[in-house]
mmCIF file of C-alpha atoms in Angstrom:
data_model
loop_
_atom_site.group_PDB
_atom_site.id
_atom_site.type_symbol
_atom_site.label_atom_id
_atom_site.label_comp_id
_atom_site.label_asym_id
_atom_site.label_seq_id
_atom_site.Cartn_x
_atom_site.Cartn_y
_atom_site.Cartn_z
ATOM 1 C CA MET A 1 -52.371 -37.617 18.863
ATOM 2 C CA SER A 2 -50.613 -39.151 21.854
ATOM 3 C CA PRO A 3 -48.094 -37.124 23.871
ATOM 4 C CA ALA A 4 -45.264 -39.318 22.562
ATOM 5 C CA SER A 5 -46.365 -38.752 18.971
ATOM 6 C CA GLY A 6 -46.753 -35.035 19.636
ATOM 7 C CA TYR A 7 -43.194 -34.916 20.967
ATOM 8 C CA LEU A 8 -41.848 -36.754 17.899
ATOM 9 C CA VAL A 9 -43.724 -34.377 15.606
ATOM 10 C CA GLN A 10 -42.059 -31.439 17.377
ATOM 11 C CA VAL A 11 -38.637 -33.099 17.101
ATOM 12 C CA ILE A 12 -39.103 -33.817 13.391
ATOM 13 C CA VAL A 13 -40.480 -30.359 12.558
ATOM 14 C CA GLY A 14 -37.661 -28.698 14.527
ATOM 15 C CA ALA A 15 -35.043 -30.785 12.737
ATOM 16 C CA VAL A 16 -36.536 -29.967 9.331
ATOM 17 C CA GLU A 17 -36.686 -26.272 10.175
ATOM 18 C CA THR A 18 -33.032 -26.086 11.210
ATOM 19 C CA SER A 19 -31.628 -28.361 8.512
ATOM 20 C CA ILE A 20 -33.806 -27.574 5.474
ATOM 21 C CA SER A 21 -36.161 -24.575 5.798
ATOM 22 C CA PRO A 22 -39.103 -23.183 7.765
ATOM 23 C CA ALA A 23 -41.334 -23.625 4.705
ATOM 24 C CA GLU A 24 -40.486 -27.320 4.485
ATOM 25 C CA ALA A 25 -41.027 -27.657 8.238
ATOM 26 C CA TYR A 26 -44.480 -26.128 7.815
ATOM 27 C CA ASN A 27 -45.353 -28.685 5.134
ATOM 28 C CA VAL A 28 -44.093 -31.582 7.256
ATOM 29 C CA ALA A 29 -46.018 -30.252 10.261
ATOM 30 C CA ILE A 30 -49.230 -30.519 8.230
ATOM 31 C CA VAL A 31 -48.650 -34.137 7.162
ATOM 32 C CA LEU A 32 -47.387 -35.637 10.420
ATOM 33 C CA PRO A 33 -50.616 -35.299 12.453
ATOM 34 C CA TRP A 34 -52.476 -37.143 9.689
ATOM 35 C CA LEU A 35 -49.865 -39.888 9.768
ATOM 36 C CA SER A 36 -49.883 -39.999 13.568
ATOM 37 C CA GLU A 37 -53.668 -40.396 13.625
ATOM 38 C CA PHE A 38 -53.477 -43.165 11.009
ATOM 39 C CA LEU A 39 -50.690 -44.981 12.846
ATOM 40 C CA GLY A 40 -52.644 -44.718 16.109
ATOM 41 C CA ARG A 41 -55.592 -46.476 14.460
ATOM 42 C CA ILE A 42 -53.386 -49.418 13.474
ATOM 43 C CA GLU A 43 -51.534 -49.377 16.821
ATOM 44 C CA LYS A 44 -48.191 -48.273 15.376
ATOM 45 C CA ASN A 45 -46.040 -45.169 15.746
ATOM 46 C CA PHE A 46 -43.327 -43.286 13.857
ATOM 47 C CA ILE A 47 -40.637 -45.626 15.139
ATOM 48 C CA THR A 48 -42.382 -48.917 14.344
ATOM 49 C CA ALA A 49 -44.054 -47.942 11.052
ATOM 50 C CA ASP A 50 -42.862 -49.864 8.019
ATOM 51 C CA LEU A 51 -43.321 -49.616 4.263
ATOM 52 C CA LEU A 52 -46.663 -51.441 4.339
ATOM 53 C CA ASP A 53 -48.012 -48.999 6.926
ATOM 54 C CA LEU A 54 -46.880 -45.981 4.904
ATOM 55 C CA THR A 55 -48.313 -47.507 1.733
ATOM 56 C CA ALA A 56 -51.688 -48.036 3.433
ATOM 57 C CA PHE A 57 -51.601 -44.439 4.705
ATOM 58 C CA CYS A 58 -50.845 -43.132 1.206
ATOM 59 C CA GLN A 59 -53.595 -45.253 -0.334
ATOM 60 C CA GLU A 60 -56.082 -43.865 2.172
ATOM 61 C CA ARG A 61 -55.007 -40.285 1.501
ATOM 62 C CA ALA A 62 -54.987 -40.823 -2.282
ATOM 63 C CA GLU A 63 -58.756 -41.328 -2.230
ATOM 64 C CA THR A 64 -59.265 -37.607 -1.610
ATOM 65 C CA ARG A 65 -56.098 -36.040 -3.044
ATOM 66 C CA SER A 66 -54.745 -35.201 -6.476
ATOM 67 C CA GLU A 67 -51.587 -36.749 -7.920
ATOM 68 C CA ARG A 68 -49.602 -33.547 -7.332
ATOM 69 C CA SER A 69 -50.777 -33.421 -3.749
ATOM 70 C CA MET A 70 -49.792 -37.055 -3.234
ATOM 71 C CA ASP A 71 -46.365 -36.366 -4.679
ATOM 72 C CA ARG A 72 -45.873 -33.565 -2.119
ATOM 73 C CA LEU A 73 -47.199 -35.795 0.679
ATOM 74 C CA ILE A 74 -44.737 -38.570 -0.204
ATOM 75 C CA GLY A 75 -41.918 -36.037 -0.363
ATOM 76 C CA ASN A 76 -42.862 -34.765 3.098
ATOM 77 C CA LEU A 77 -42.921 -38.332 4.446
ATOM 78 C CA ARG A 78 -39.442 -38.949 3.029
ATOM 79 C CA VAL A 79 -38.125 -35.810 4.710
ATOM 80 C CA ALA A 80 -39.817 -36.608 8.035
ATOM 81 C CA PHE A 81 -38.502 -40.156 8.228
ATOM 82 C CA GLN A 82 -35.029 -38.993 7.188
ATOM 83 C CA MET A 83 -35.065 -36.633 10.177
ATOM 84 C CA LEU A 84 -35.881 -39.600 12.430
ATOM 85 C CA VAL A 85 -32.871 -41.406 10.954
ATOM 86 C CA ASN A 86 -30.690 -38.306 11.415
ATOM 87 C CA GLU A 87 -31.816 -37.993 15.040
ATOM 88 C CA GLY A 88 -30.915 -41.652 15.652
ATOM 89 C CA LEU A 89 -34.512 -42.676 16.382
ATOM 90 C CA ARG A 90 -34.694 -44.999 13.349
ATOM 91 C CA THR A 91 -32.124 -46.938 11.374
ATOM 92 C CA ASP A 92 -34.026 -46.903 8.071
ATOM 93 C CA ASN A 93 -36.245 -44.642 6.011
ATOM 94 C CA PRO A 94 -39.148 -46.717 4.664
ATOM 95 C CA ALA A 95 -40.624 -43.659 2.933
ATOM 96 C CA LEU A 96 -37.779 -43.796 0.402
ATOM 97 C CA LEU A 97 -39.350 -46.984 -0.972
ATOM 98 C CA LEU A 98 -42.730 -45.349 -1.611
ATOM 99 C CA PRO A 99 -43.327 -44.989 -5.340
ATOM 100 C CA SER A 100 -43.726 -41.519 -6.701
ATOM 101 C CA PRO A 101 -47.006 -41.113 -8.535
ATOM 102 C CA ALA A 102 -46.771 -40.703 -12.285
ATOM 103 C CA ILE A 103 -47.905 -37.147 -12.836
ATOM 104 C CA THR A 104 -49.775 -36.878 -16.082
ATOM 105 C CA VAL A 105 -48.999 -33.816 -18.118
ATOM 106 C CA ILE A 106 -51.980 -31.986 -19.503
ATOM 107 C CA PRO A 107 -51.032 -30.349 -22.795
ATOM 108 C CA PRO A 108 -51.667 -26.609 -22.990
ATOM 109 C CA ASN A 109 -54.658 -25.386 -24.946
ATOM 110 C CA TYR A 110 -53.365 -23.046 -27.624
ATOM 111 C CA SER A 111 -56.719 -22.394 -29.237
ATOM 112 C CA ILE A 112 -57.590 -18.729 -28.906
ATOM 113 C CA GLU A 113 -60.846 -17.168 -29.986
ATOM 114 C CA ARG A 114 -60.717 -14.094 -32.211
ATOM 115 C CA SER A 115 -62.820 -12.231 -29.628
ATOM 116 C CA GLU A 116 -60.116 -12.865 -26.990
ATOM 117 C CA ILE A 117 -57.443 -11.425 -29.297
ATOM 118 C CA ASP A 118 -59.603 -8.395 -30.054
ATOM 119 C CA ALA A 119 -60.267 -7.846 -26.327
ATOM 120 C CA LEU A 120 -56.522 -8.010 -25.572
ATOM 121 C CA ILE A 121 -55.667 -5.572 -28.360
ATOM 122 C CA SER A 122 -58.438 -3.214 -27.249
ATOM 123 C CA TRP A 123 -57.257 -3.287 -23.628
ATOM 124 C CA GLN A 124 -53.641 -2.745 -24.656
ATOM 125 C CA SER A 125 -54.598 0.140 -26.951
ATOM 126 C CA SER A 126 -56.590 1.859 -24.215
ATOM 127 C CA ARG A 127 -53.750 1.487 -21.706
ATOM 128 C CA LEU A 128 -51.217 2.816 -24.214
ATOM 129 C CA GLN A 129 -53.477 5.759 -25.014
ATOM 130 C CA GLN A 130 -53.879 6.566 -21.294
ATOM 131 C CA ALA A 131 -50.121 6.440 -20.795
ATOM 132 C CA HIS A 132 -49.469 8.565 -23.888
ATOM 133 C CA GLU A 133 -51.934 11.229 -22.727
ATOM 134 C CA SER A 134 -50.263 11.400 -19.319
ATOM 135 C CA ARG A 135 -46.925 12.215 -20.993
ATOM 136 C CA CYS A 136 -45.114 9.564 -18.978
ATOM 137 C CA PRO A 137 -42.591 7.923 -21.345
ATOM 138 C CA VAL A 138 -41.231 5.523 -18.709
ATOM 139 C CA GLU A 139 -44.707 4.163 -18.008
ATOM 140 C CA LEU A 140 -45.373 4.013 -21.747
ATOM 141 C CA ARG A 141 -42.239 1.962 -22.362
ATOM 142 C CA GLY A 142 -43.180 -0.370 -19.535
ATOM 143 C CA LEU A 143 -46.681 -0.781 -20.912
ATOM 144 C CA VAL A 144 -45.318 -1.498 -24.377
ATOM 145 C CA LEU A 145 -43.122 -4.251 -22.953
ATOM 146 C CA ILE A 146 -45.995 -5.669 -20.886
ATOM 147 C CA CYS A 147 -48.263 -5.630 -23.927
ATOM 148 C CA LEU A 148 -45.646 -7.370 -26.056
ATOM 149 C CA LEU A 149 -45.186 -10.039 -23.387
ATOM 150 C CA ALA A 150 -48.945 -10.468 -23.101
ATOM 151 C CA ALA A 151 -49.165 -10.823 -26.867
ATOM 152 C CA GLY A 152 -46.719 -13.742 -26.829
ATOM 153 C CA ILE A 153 -43.366 -12.139 -27.566
ATOM 154 C CA THR A 154 -40.677 -14.104 -25.750
ATOM 155 C CA VAL A 155 -38.171 -12.543 -23.374
ATOM 156 C CA ALA A 156 -35.355 -13.556 -25.727
ATOM 157 C CA GLU A 157 -37.035 -11.559 -28.499
ATOM 158 C CA LEU A 158 -37.539 -8.590 -26.175
ATOM 159 C CA VAL A 159 -33.823 -8.497 -25.328
ATOM 160 C CA ARG A 160 -33.065 -7.749 -28.978
ATOM 161 C CA LEU A 161 -35.902 -5.192 -29.248
ATOM 162 C CA ASP A 162 -35.034 -1.500 -29.386
ATOM 163 C CA VAL A 163 -37.636 0.149 -27.140
ATOM 164 C CA THR A 164 -37.235 3.458 -28.990
ATOM 165 C CA ASP A 165 -38.903 1.784 -31.973
ATOM 166 C CA ARG A 166 -42.187 1.750 -30.057
ATOM 167 C CA SER A 167 -43.723 4.397 -32.292
ATOM 168 C CA ALA A 168 -43.417 2.027 -35.252
ATOM 169 C CA THR A 169 -45.199 -0.760 -33.334
ATOM 170 C CA ALA A 170 -47.887 1.286 -31.565
#
């Protein structure tokens, strides 16, 4: 990375940190050296890069990254170039024109083996027995709630549950 690019990276990361958050600045600080190296190879920089350059960079990175990772990378590019606009170093933000990848949703697998259910019930029973033997009702109530959550009871259902009825459910 050239000294000029290094300076711009520091300016962008500092602007992101003060205007958005340190966590976002950290993410941008990871992406910008990759972009700087890519732009150096094509004899461009942050100021002269256009949509075609950013698209080529994203296509190169997409070869080794997942869709979710690419979505974060594009988001970081948008933030970084917006900081250049905010600092008056650019008049446009070409990263805004980058398409967001279509993230495919993988449906959850609800199939559960009977052995998994039996193992969960066995573990819950042993934990409840340990808590009952220790004569610690607060821990027992907490374990009952944890076990009910683990068994699939929703929080909305737990709100209506009377915890003193635990002896009927145990």
